[in-house]
Coordinates of C-alpha atoms in Angstrom, one line a residue:
X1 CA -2.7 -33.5 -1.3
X2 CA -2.3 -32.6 -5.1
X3 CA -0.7 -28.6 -5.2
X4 CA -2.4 -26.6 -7.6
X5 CA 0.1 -24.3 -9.0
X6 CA -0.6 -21.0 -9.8
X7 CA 1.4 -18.1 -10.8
X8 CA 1.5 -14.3 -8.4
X9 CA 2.8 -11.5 -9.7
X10 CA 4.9 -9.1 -7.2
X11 CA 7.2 -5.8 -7.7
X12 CA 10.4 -6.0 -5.2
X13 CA 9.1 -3.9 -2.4
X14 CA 8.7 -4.7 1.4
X15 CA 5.0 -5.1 1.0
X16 CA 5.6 -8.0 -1.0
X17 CA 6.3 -10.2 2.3
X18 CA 3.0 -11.9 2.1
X19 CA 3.2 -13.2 -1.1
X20 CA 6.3 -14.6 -0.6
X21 CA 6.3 -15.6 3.3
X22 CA 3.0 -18.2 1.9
X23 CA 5.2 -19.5 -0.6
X24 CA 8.7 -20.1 2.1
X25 CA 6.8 -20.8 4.8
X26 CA 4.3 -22.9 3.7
X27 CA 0.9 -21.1 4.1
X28 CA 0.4 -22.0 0.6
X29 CA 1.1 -25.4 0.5
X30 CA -0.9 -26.3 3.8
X31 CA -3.8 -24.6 1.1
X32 CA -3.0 -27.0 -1.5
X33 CA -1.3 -24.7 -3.5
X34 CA 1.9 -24.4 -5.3
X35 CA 2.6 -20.7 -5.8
X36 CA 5.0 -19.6 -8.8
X37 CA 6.1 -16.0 -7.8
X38 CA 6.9 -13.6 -10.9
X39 CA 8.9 -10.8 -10.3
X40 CA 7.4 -7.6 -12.7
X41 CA 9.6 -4.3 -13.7
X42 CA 6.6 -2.3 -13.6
X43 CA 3.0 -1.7 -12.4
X44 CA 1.2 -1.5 -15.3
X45 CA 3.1 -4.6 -16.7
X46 CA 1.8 -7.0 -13.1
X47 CA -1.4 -5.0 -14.2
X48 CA -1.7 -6.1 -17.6
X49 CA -0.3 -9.7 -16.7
X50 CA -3.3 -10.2 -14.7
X51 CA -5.8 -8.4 -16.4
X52 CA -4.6 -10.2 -19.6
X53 CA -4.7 -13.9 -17.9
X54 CA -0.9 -14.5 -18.1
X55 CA -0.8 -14.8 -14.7
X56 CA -3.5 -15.8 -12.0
X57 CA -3.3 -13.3 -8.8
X58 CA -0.8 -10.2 -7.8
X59 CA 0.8 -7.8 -5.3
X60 CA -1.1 -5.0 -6.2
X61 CA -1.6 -1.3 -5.8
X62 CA -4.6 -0.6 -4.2
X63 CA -6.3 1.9 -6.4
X64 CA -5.9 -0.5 -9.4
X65 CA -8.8 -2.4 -9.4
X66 CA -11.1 0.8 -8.2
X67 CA -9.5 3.0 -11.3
X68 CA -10.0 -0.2 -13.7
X69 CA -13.3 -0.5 -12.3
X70 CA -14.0 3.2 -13.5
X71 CA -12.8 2.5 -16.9
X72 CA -8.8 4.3 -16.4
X73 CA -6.3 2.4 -17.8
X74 CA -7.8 1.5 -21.0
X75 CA -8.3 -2.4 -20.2
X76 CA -11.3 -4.3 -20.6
X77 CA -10.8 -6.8 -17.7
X78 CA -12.7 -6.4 -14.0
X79 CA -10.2 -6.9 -11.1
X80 CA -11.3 -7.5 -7.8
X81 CA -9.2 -6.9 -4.3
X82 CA -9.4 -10.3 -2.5
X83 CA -7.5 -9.1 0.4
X84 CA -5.8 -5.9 1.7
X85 CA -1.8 -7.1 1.4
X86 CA -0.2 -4.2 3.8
X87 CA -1.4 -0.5 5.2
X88 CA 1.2 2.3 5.1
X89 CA 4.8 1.5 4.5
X90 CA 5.3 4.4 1.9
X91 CA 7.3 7.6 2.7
X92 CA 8.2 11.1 1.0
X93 CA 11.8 12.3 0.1
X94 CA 13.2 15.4 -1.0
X95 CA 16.2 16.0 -2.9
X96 CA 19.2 17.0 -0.7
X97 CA 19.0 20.8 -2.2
X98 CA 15.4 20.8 -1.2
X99 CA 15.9 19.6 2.2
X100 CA 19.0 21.8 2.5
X101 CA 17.0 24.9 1.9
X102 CA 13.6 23.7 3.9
X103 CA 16.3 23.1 6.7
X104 CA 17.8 26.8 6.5
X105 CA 14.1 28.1 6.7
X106 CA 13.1 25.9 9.8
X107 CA 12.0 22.9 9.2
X108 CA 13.1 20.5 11.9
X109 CA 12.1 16.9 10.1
X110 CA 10.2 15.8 12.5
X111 CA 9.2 13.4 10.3
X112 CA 5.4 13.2 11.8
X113 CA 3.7 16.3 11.3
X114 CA 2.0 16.6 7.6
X115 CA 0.9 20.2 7.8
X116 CA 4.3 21.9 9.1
X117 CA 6.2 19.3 6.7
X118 CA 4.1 20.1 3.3
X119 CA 3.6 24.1 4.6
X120 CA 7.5 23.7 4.4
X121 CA 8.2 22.0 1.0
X122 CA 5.9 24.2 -0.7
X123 CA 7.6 27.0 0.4
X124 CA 11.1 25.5 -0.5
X125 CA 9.8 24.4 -3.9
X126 CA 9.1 27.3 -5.1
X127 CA 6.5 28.3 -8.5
X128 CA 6.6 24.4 -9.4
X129 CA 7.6 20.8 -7.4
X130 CA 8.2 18.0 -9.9
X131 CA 7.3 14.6 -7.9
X132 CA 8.0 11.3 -8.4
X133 CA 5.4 8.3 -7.9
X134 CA 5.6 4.5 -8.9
X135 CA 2.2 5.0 -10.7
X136 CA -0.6 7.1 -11.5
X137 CA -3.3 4.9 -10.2
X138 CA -1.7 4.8 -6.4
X139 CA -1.8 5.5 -2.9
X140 CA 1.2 7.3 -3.4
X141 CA -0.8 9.6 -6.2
X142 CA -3.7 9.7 -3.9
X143 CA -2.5 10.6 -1.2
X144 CA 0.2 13.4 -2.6
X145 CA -2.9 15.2 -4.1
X146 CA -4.7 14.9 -1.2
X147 CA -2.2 16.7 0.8
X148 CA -0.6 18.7 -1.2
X149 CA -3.5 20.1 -2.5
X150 CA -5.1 20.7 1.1
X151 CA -2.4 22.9 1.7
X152 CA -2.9 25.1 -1.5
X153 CA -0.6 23.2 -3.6
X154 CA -2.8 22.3 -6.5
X155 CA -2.0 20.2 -9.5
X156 CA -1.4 20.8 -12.9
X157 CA -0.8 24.6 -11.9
X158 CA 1.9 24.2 -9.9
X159 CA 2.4 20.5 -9.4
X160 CA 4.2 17.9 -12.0
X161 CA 3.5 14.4 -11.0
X162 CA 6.1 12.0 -12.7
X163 CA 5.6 7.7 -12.9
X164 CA 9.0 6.5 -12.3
X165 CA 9.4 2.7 -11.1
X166 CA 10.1 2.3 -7.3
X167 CA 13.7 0.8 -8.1
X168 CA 15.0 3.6 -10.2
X169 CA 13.1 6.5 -7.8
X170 CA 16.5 7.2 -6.4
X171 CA 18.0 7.2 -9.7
X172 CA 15.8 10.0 -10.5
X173 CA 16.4 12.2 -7.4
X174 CA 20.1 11.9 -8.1
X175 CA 19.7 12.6 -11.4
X176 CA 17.4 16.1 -10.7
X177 CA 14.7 14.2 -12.9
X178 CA 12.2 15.0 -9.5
X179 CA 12.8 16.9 -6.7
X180 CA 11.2 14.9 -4.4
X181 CA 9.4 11.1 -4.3
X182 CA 6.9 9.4 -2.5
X183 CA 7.9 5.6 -2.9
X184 CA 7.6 2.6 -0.8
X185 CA 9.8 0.5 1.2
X186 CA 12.8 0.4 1.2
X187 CA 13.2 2.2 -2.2
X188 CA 13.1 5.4 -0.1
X189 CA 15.5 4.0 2.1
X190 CA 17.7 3.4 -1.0
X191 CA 17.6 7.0 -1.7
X192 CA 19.5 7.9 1.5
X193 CA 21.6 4.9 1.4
X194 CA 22.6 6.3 -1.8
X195 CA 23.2 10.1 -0.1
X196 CA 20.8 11.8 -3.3
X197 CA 18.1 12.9 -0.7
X198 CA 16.1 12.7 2.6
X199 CA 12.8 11.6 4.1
X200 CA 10.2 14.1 4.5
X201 CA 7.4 12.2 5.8
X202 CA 6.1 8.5 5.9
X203 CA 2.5 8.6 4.7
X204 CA 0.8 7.1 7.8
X205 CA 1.5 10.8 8.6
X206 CA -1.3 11.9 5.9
X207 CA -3.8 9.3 6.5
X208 CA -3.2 7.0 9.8
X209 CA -4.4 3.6 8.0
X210 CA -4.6 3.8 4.5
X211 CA -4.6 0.7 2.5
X212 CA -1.4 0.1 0.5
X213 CA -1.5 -3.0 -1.8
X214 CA -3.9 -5.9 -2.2
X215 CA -4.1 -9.1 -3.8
X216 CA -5.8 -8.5 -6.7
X217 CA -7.3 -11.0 -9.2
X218 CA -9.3 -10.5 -12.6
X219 CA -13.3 -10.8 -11.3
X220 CA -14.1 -13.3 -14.1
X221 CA -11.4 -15.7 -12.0
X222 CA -12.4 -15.2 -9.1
X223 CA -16.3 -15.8 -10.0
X224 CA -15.0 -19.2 -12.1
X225 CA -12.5 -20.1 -9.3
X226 CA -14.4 -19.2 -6.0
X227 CA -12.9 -22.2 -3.8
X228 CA -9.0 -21.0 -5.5
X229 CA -9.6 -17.4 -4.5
X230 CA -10.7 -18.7 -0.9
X231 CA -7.4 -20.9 -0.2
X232 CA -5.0 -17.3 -1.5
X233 CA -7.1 -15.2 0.9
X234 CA -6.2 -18.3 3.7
X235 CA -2.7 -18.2 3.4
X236 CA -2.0 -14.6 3.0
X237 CA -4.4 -13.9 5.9
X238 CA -2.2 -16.7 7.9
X239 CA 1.4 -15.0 6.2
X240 CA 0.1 -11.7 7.5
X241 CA -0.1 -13.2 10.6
X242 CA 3.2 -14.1 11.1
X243 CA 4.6 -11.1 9.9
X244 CA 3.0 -9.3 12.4
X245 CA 4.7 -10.9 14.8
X246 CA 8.0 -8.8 15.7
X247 CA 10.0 -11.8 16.8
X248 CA 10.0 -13.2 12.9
X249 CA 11.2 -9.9 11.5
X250 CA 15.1 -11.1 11.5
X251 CA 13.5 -14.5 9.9
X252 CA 11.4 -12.2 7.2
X253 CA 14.1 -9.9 5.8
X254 CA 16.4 -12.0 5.9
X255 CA 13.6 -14.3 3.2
X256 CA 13.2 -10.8 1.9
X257 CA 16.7 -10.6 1.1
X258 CA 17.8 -13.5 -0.8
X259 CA 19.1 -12.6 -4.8
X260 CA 15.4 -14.2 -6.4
X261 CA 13.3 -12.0 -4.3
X262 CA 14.5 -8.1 -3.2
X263 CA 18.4 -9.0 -3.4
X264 CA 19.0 -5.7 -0.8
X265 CA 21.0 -6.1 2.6
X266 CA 18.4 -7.5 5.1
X267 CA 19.8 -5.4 7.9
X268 CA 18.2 -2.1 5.4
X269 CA 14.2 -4.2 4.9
X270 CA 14.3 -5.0 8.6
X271 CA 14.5 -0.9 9.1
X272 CA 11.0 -1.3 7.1
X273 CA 9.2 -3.7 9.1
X274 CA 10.2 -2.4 12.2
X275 CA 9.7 1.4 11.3
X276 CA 13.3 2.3 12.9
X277 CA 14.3 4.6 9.8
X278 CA 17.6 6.4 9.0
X279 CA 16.1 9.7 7.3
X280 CA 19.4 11.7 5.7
X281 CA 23.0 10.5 4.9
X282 CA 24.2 12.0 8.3
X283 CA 22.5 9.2 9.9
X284 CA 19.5 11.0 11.6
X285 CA 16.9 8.5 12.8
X286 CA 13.0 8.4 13.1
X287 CA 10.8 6.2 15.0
X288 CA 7.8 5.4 13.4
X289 CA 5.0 2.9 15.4
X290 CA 2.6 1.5 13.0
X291 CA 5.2 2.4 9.6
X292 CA 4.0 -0.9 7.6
X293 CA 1.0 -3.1 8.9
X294 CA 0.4 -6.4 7.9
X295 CA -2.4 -7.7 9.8
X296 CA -3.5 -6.3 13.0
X297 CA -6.8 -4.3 13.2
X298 CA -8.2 -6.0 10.4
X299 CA -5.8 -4.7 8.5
X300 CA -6.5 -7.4 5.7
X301 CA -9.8 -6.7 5.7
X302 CA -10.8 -5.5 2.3
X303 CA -13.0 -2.4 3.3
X304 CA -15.5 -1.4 0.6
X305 CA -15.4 2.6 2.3
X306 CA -11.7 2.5 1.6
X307 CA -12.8 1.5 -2.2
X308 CA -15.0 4.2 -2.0
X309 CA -12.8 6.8 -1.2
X310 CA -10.1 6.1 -3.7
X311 CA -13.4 6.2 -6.1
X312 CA -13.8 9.3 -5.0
X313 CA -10.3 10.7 -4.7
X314 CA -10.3 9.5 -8.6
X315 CA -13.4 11.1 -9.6
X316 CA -12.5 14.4 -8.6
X317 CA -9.0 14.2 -10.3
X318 CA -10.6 12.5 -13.5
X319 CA -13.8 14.6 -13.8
X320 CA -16.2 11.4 -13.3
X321 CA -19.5 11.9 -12.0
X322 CA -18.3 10.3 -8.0
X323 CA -21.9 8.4 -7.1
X324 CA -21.3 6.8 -10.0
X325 CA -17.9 5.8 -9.3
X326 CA -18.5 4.9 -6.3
X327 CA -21.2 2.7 -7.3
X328 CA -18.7 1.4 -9.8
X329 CA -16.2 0.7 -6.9
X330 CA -18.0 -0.6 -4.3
X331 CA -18.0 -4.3 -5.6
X332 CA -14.7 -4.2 -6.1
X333 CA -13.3 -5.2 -3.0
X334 CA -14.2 -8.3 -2.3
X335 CA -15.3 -8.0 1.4
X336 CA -17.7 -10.6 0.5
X337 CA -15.2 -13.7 -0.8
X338 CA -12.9 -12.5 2.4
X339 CA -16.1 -13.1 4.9
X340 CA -16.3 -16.5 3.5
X341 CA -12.9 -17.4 3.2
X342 CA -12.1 -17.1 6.7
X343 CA -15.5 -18.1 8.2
X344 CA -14.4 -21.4 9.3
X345 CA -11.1 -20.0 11.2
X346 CA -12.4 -18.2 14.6
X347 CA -11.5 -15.0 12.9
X348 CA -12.9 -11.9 14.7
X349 CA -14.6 -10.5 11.6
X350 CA -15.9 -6.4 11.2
X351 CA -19.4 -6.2 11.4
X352 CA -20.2 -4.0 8.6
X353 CA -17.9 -3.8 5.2
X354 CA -17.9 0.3 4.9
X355 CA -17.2 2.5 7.6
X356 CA -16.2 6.0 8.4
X357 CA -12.2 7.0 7.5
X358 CA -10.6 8.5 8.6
X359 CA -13.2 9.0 12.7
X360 CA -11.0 7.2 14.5
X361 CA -8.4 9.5 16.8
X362 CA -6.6 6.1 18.7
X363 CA -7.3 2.4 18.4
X364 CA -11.0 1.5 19.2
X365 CA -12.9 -1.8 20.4
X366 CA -15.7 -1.9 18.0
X367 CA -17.9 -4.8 17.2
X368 CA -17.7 -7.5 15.1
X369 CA -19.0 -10.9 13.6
X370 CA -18.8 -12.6 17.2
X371 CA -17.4 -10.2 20.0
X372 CA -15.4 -7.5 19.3
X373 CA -11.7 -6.2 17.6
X374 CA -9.9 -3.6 17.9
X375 CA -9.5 -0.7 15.2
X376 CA -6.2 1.2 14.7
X377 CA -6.0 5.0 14.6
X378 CA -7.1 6.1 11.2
X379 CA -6.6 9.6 11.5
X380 CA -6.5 12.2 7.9
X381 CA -4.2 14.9 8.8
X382 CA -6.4 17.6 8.6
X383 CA -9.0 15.9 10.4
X384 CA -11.6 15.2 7.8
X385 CA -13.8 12.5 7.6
X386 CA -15.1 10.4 4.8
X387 CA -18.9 8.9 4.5
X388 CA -18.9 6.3 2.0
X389 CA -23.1 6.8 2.2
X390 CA -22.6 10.7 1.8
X391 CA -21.7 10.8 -1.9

């Protein structure tokens, strides 16, 4: 079979196993495609390579192509989520004088509840908390605001979000640039390798299930290139597979590894994938099930409720009318391309395309195409709910 080559985007992070799992492994050449990965130093650079046609698909935050959709950003181009790429994986650090004095006050690091952890870094912080995110237009953002700002800490007042690029986060906690991060794997792991601060919180701690990166592609590709977009949603639905499986994870970081891709010790991305993380420089350890999701409880599945509420997380920030952003949104993951893509593979399939987040309190049997599947836990923190038919 001919290869078609085509050229993904990626930032060195964890969450870019899939990507680079189809190219080792072979998922994309069993789809007749030769995949070129390009590594990027910056969001909005893989954003603007795609949007601008330089390159054909990448690793990409989620809220992207919703914010893009809305007009934020200031580029012209559509893009469209083919696939979710990963769910969680993200965590919150604090600088060592912050945890020092959130420490002195109580504050035990469980590392899993939200409300008693943010209760305590507000307090710690003080009139004003400078934090550090990879992008404006991310989960990180999203779901900092959301918390925070549950818990009275409301932004610009008394909140200074700063875009710094996952590998120099660290950098900037040592440096007193931020006092505290929220950053995905292993960059936040890097930041207590390094001894300039601590883990708070992982984010699956905010919102149980919360989409992380997609594979996202400019719409006018993927309406031209329908049977191209299919095949990428194939093998990343087959990559995700595999690195769901526990008994590859040795195999996948030590792929993850190697000097073209994350060039970190394997030993430190295999803490990421199996959610066995060392929190502080005294080599305090937290257990986290569910930390980074790949694949199970169709966790690829490109929800168009999960577009919806990013849509609306944005609209509030941005001061956009929100039914229109939603409207503006819900197209934009492509829950339709995914259905067909994977119609010919047995896969058990959601019923619907929108549902409610953040209802489910443990993992559910619910139905689907043909039979059933099973839902993880999608749980907000302070136990709200969001109806994408409400707005």
């Amino acid at each position: 079979m001919n290869q078609i080559p085509l050229t993904l985007g990626y930032i060195p992070l964890v969450d870019a196993a899939p990507l680079i799992i189809a190219r080792e492994l072979g998922f994309a050449e069993r789809e007749g495609l030769a995949l070129t990965l390009r590594a990027a130093p910056s969001w909005s650079t893989l954003r603007d390579l795609v949007a601008l046609g330089q390159i054909e698909a990448a690793h990409m935050l989620a809220p992207v192509p919703v914010a893009t959709a809305l007009g934020l950003g200031g580029l012209p181009s559509r893009l469209d989520a083919l696939c979710v790429l990963s769910v969680g994986g993200n965590t919150v650090g604090v600088s060592n004088e912050l945890a020092a004095a959130m420490r002195a006050a109580g504050h035990d690091f469980d590392f899993a509840d939200a409300t008693a952890a943010g209760k305590a870094l507000i307090a710690a912080a003080g009139d004003r908390l400078r934090i550090g995110v990879p992008f404006p237009f991310s989960m990180h953002a999203e779901l900092l605001y959301y918390w925070l700002g549950a818990l009275g800490l409301e932004a610009p007042q008394a909140l200074d979000v700063h875009t710094v690029p996952p590998p120099l986060m660290a950098e900037a906690l040592a440096s007193g640039d931020v006092d505290a991060f929220c950053v995905g794997a292993p960059w936040g792991s890097i930041a207590v390798e390094n001894g300039s601060g601590e883990l708070l919180l992982p984010t699956s701690a905010i919102w149980a299930f919360a989409p992380e990166k997609v594979l996202a592609v400019r719409h006018d590709w993927a309406e031209s290139e329908p049977d191209l977009a299919k095949r990428l949603i194939r093998c990343m639905w087959r990559a995700t597979r595999w690195l769901a499986d526990r008994s590859n994870f040795v195999t996948a970081s030590e792929i993850l590894a190697r000097p073209e891709y994350l060039n970190l010790p394997a030993e430190l991305l295999e803490r990421s994938l199996t959610g066995q993380l060392t929190i502080s420089p005294r080599g305090e350890q937290r257990r986290v099930e569910d930390y980074l999701h790949f694949h199970d409880g169709a966790a690829t599945f490109p929800w168009r409720s999960q577009a919806g509420w990013i849509a609306a997380r944005l609209a509030a920030r941005m001061g956009l009318d929100r039914a229109s952003a939603r409207r503006a949104a819900h197209s934009v993951f492509r829950s339709d391309l995914y259905r067909a893509a994977l119609a010919g593979l047995a896969v058990d399939l959601p019923g619907a395309s929108e549902k409610l987040e953040g209802a489910l309190e443990q993992a559910t049997e619910v139905p689907a195409q043909s039979g059933s599947l099973i839902l993880h836990r999608d749980r907000f923190f302070d136990g709200q709910i969001f109806d994408p038919g409400a707005i």
